[in-house]
PDB file of C-alpha atoms in Angstrom:
ATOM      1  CA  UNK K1047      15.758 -12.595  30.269  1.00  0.00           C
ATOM      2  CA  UNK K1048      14.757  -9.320  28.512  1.00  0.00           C
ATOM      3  CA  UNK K1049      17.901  -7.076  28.548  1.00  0.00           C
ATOM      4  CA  UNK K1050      15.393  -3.574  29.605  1.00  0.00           C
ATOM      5  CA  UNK K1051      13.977  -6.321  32.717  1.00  0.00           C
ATOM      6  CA  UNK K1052      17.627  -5.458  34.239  1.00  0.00           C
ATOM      7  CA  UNK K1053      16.902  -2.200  34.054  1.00  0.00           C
ATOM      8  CA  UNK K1054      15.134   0.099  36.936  1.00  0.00           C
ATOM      9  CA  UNK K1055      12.553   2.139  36.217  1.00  0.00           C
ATOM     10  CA  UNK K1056      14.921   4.892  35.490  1.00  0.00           C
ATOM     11  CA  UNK K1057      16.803   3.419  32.804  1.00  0.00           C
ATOM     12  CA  UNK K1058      19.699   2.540  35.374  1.00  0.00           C
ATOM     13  CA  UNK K1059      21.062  -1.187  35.146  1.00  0.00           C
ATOM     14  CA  UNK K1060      20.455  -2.913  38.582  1.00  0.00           C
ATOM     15  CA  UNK K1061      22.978  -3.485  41.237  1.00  0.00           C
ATOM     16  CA  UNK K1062      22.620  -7.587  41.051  1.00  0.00           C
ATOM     17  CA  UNK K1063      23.549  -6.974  37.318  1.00  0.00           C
ATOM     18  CA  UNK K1064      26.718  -5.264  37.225  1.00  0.00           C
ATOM     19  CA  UNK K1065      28.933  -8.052  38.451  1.00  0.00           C
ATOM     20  CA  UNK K1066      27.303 -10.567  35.678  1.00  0.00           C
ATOM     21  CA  UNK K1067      28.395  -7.918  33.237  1.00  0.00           C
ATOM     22  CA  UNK K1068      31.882  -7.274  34.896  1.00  0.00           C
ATOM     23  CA  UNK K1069      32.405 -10.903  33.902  1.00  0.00           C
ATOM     24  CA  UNK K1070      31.723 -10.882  30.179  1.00  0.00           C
ATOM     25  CA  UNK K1071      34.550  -8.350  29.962  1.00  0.00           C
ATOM     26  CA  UNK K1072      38.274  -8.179  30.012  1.00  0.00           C
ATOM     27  CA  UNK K1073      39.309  -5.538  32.372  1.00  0.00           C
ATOM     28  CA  UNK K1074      42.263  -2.865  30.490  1.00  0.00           C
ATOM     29  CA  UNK K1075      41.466  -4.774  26.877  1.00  0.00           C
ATOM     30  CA  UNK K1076      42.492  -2.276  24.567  1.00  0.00           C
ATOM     31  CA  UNK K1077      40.169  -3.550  22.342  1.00  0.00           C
ATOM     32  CA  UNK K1078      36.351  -2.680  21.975  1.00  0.00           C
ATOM     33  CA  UNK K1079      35.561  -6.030  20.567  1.00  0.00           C
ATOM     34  CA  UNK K1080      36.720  -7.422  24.498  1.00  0.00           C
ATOM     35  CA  UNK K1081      33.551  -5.561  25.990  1.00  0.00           C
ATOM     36  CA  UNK K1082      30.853  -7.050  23.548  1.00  0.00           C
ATOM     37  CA  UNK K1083      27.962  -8.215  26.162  1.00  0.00           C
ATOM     38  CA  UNK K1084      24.912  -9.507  26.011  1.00  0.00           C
ATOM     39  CA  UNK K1085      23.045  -7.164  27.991  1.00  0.00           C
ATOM     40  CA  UNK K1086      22.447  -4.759  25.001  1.00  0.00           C
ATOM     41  CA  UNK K1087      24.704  -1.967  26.265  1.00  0.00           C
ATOM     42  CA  UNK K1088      27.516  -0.653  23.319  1.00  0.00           C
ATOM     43  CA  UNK K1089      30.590  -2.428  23.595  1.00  0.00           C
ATOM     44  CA  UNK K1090      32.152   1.306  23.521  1.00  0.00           C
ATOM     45  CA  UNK K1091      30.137   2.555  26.339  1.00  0.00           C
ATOM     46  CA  UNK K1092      31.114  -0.858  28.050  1.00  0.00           C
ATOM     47  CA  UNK K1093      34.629   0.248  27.464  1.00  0.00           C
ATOM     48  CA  UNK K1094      34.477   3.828  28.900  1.00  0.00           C
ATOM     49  CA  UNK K1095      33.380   2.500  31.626  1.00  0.00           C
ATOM     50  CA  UNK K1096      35.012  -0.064  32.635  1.00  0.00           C
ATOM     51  CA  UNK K1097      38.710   1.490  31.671  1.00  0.00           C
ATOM     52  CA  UNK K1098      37.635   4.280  34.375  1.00  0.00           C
ATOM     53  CA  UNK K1099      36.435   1.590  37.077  1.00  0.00           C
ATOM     54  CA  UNK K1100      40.374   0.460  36.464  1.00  0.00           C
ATOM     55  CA  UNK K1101      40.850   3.888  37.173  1.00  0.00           C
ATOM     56  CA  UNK K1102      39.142   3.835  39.786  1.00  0.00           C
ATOM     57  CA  UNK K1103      40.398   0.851  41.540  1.00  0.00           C
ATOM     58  CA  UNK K1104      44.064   1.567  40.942  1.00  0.00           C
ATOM     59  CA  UNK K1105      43.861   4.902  42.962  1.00  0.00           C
ATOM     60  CA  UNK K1106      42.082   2.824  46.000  1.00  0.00           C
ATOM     61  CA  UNK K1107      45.110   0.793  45.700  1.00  0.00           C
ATOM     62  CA  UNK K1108      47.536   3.739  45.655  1.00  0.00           C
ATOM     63  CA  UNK K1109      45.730   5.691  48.611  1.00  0.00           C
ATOM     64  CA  UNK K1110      46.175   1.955  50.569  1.00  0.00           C
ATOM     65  CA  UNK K1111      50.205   1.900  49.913  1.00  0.00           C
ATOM     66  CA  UNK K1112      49.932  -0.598  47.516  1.00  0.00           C
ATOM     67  CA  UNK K1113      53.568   0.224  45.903  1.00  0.00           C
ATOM     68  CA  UNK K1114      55.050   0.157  49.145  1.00  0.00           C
ATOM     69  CA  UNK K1115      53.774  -2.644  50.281  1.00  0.00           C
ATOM     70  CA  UNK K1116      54.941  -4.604  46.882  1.00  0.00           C
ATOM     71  CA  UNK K1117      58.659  -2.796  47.417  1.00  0.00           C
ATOM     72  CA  UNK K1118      59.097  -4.384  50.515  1.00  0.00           C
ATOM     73  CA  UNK K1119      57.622  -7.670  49.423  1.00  0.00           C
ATOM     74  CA  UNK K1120      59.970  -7.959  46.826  1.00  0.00           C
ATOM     75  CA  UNK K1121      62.739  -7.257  49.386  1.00  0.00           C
ATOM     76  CA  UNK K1122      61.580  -9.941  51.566  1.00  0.00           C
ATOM     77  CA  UNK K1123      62.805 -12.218  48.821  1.00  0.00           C
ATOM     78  CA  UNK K1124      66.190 -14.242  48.201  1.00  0.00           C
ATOM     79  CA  UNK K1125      68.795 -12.129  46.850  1.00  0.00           C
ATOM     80  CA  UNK K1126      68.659 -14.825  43.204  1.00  0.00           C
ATOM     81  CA  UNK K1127      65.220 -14.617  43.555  1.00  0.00           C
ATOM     82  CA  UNK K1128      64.279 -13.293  39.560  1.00  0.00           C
ATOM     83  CA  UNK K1129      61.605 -11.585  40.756  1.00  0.00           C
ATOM     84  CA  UNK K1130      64.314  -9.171  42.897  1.00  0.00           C
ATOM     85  CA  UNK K1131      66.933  -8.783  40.243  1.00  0.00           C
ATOM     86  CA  UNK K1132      63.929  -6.780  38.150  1.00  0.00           C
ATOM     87  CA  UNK K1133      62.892  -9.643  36.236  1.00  0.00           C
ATOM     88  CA  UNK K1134      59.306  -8.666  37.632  1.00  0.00           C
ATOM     89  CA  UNK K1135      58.721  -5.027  38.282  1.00  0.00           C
ATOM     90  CA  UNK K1136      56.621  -3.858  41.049  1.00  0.00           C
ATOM     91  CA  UNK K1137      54.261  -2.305  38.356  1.00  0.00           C
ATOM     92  CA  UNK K1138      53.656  -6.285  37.057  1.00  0.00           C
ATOM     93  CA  UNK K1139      53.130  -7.365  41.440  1.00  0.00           C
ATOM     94  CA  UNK K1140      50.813  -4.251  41.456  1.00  0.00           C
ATOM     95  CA  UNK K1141      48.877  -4.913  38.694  1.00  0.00           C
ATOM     96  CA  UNK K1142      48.136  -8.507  39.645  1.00  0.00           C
ATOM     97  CA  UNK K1143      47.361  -7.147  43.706  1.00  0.00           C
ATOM     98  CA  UNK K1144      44.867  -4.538  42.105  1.00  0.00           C
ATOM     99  CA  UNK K1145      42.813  -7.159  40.248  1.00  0.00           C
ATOM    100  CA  UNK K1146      42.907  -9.819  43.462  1.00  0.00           C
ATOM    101  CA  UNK K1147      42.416  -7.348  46.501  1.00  0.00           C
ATOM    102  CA  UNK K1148      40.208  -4.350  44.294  1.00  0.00           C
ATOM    103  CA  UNK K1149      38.273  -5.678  41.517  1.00  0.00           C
ATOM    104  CA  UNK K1150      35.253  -6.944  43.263  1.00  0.00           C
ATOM    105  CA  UNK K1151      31.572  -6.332  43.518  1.00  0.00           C
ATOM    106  CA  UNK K1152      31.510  -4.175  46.359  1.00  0.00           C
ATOM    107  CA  UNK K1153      33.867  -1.592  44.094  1.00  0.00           C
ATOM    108  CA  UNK K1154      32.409  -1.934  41.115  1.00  0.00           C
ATOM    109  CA  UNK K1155      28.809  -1.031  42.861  1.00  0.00           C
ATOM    110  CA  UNK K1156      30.703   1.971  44.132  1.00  0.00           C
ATOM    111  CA  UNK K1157      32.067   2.825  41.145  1.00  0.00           C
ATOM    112  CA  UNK K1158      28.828   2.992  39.319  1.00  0.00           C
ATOM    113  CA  UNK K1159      26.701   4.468  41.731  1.00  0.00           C
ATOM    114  CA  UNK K1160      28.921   7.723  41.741  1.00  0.00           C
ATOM    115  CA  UNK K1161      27.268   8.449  38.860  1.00  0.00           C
ATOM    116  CA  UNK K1162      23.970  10.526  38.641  1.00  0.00           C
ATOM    117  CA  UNK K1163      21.247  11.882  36.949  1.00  0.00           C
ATOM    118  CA  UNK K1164      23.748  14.860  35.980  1.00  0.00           C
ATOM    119  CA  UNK K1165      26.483  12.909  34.970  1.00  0.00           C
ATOM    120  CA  UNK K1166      24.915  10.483  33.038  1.00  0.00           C
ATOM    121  CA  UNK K1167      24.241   7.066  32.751  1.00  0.00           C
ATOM    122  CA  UNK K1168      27.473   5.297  31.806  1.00  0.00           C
ATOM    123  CA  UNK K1169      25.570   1.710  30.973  1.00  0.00           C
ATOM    124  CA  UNK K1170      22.353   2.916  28.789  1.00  0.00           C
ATOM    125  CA  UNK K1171      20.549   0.058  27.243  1.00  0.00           C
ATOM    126  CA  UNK K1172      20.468   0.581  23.217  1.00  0.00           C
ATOM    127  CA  UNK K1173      17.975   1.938  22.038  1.00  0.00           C
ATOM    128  CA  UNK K1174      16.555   0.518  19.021  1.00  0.00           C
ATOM    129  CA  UNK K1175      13.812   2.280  16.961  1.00  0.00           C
ATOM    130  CA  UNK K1176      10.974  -0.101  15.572  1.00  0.00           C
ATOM    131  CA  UNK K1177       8.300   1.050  13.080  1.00  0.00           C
ATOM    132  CA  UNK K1178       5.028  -0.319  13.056  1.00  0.00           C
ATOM    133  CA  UNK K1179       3.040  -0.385   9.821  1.00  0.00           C
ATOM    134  CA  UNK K1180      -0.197  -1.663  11.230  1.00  0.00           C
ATOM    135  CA  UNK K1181      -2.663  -2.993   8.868  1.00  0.00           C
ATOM    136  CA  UNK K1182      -6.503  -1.021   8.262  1.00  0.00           C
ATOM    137  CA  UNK K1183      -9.113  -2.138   5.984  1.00  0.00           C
ATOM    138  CA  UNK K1184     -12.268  -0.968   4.983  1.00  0.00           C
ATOM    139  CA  UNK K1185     -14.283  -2.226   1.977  1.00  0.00           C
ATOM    140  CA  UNK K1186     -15.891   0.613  -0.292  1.00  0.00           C
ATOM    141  CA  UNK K1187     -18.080   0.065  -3.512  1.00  0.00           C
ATOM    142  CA  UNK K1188     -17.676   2.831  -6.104  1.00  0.00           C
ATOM    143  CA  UNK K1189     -19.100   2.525  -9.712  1.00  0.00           C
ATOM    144  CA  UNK K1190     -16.933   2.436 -12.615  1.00  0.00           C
ATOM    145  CA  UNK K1191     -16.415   0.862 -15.587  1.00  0.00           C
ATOM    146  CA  UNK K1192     -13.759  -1.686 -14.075  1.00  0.00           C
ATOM    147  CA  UNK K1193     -11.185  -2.491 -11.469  1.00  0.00           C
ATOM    148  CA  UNK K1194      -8.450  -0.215 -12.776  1.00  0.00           C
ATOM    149  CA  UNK K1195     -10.953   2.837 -12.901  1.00  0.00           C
ATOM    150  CA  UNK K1196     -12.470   1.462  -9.343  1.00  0.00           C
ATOM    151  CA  UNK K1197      -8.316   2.173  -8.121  1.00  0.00           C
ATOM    152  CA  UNK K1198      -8.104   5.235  -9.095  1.00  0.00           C
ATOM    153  CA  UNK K1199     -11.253   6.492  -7.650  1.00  0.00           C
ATOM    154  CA  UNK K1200     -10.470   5.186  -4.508  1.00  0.00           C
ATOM    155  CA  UNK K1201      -7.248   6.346  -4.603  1.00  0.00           C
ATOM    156  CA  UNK K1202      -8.232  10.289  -5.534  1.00  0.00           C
ATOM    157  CA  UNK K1203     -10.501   9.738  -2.908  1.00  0.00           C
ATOM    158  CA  UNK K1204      -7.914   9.211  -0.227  1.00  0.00           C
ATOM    159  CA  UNK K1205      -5.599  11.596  -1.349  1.00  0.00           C
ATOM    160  CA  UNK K1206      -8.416  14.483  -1.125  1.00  0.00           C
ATOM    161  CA  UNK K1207      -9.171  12.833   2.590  1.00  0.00           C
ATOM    162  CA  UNK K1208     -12.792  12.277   1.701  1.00  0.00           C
ATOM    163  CA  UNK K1209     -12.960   8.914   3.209  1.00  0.00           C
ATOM    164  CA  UNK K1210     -12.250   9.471   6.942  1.00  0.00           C
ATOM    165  CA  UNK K1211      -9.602   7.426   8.116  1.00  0.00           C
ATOM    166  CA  UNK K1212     -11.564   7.031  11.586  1.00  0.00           C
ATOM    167  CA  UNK K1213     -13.863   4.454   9.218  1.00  0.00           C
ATOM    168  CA  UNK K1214     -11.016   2.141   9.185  1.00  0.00           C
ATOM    169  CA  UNK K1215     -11.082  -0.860  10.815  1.00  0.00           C
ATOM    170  CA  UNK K1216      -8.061  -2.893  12.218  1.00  0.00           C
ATOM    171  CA  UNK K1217      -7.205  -6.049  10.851  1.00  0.00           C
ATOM    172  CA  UNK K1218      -5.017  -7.138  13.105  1.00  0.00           C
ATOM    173  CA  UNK K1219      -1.899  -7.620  10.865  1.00  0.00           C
ATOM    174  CA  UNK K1220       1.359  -5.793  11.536  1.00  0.00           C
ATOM    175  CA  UNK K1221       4.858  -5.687  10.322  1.00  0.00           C
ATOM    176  CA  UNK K1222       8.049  -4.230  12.169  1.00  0.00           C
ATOM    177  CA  UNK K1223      10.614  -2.767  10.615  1.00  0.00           C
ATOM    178  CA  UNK K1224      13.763  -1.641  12.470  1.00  0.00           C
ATOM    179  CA  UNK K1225      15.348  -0.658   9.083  1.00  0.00           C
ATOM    180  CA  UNK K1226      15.187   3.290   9.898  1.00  0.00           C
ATOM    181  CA  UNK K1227      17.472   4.253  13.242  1.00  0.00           C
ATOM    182  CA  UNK K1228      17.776   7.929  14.290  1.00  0.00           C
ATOM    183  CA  UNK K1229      21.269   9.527  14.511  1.00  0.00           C
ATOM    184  CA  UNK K1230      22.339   9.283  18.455  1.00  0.00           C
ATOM    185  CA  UNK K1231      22.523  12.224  20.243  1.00  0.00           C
TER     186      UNK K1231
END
């Protein structure tokens, strides 16, 4: 599949899409090189965007009492339980009750569909400029004394634009070249 054929019309990345790319990333990576995808969306952007969905998620979690509830879990247990004695902090029980309970489709589809038009897409595809140097052809006889002399006749003749370029014929050969990209804005 195309990566722009997950794309709306809009430029936005589809709904049934966002989970797939959820997947191909590690969720609070420091590390830009842990949001590489193959959808075609900067592994940077990736990153922003995901590290806010964490954001995101973790205040859903707070706002349901999710350190209270992990207090009194951790209560609950045997006095030489480890995980009592502060061998496991409530920030570690947290962390893994976020990612279980939060970090699911239904969120993340909230998450990106806050955005707008105003704000921005957070998931553009790249885009990628491509030159086309299309192929034209047209034979012309000029008299001269040989092929060097022909060149340059034709040549002066192009340069002055006295052979109209609407005469030209397509051959149907074309190269791309992706070399050039423009600065991003």
């Amino acid at each position: 599949m195309r990566a722009n054929e997950r794309y709306d019309e809009n430029g936005w990345l589809k709904d049934e899409f966002l989970w797939p790319l959820r997947q191909q990333v590690v969720l609070d990576s420091v590390f830009t090189s842990d949001f590489e995808n193959n959808f075609g969306i900067e592994a940077k952007k990736v990153q922003d965007f995901f590290d806010a969905y964490s954001s995101f998620i973790s205040e859903l979690a707070k706002e349901d009492g999710i350190y209270e509830e992990a207090e009194k879990f951790l209560a609950t247990l045997p006095a030489d339980d480890s995980r009592r004695k502060g061998c496991y902090p409530v920030e570690d029980l947290v962390g893994v009750w976020i990612n279980e309970r939060y970090d699911n489709e239904e969120n993340l589809k909230r998450w990106y569909n806050h955005y707008d038009c105003e704000s921005g897409n957070p998931l553009p595809l790249r885009m990628v400029n491509v030159d086309i140097h299309y192929d034209f052809a047209r034979s012309i006889r000029v008299l001269a004394k040989d092929e060097d002399e022909a060149y340059e006749i034709v040549d002066e003749m192009m340069r002055k634009g006295e052979i109209p370029l609407s005469t030209f014929e397509a051959t149907g050969d074309w190269e791309l070249d992706t070399n050039y990209q423009p600065e991003e804005e």
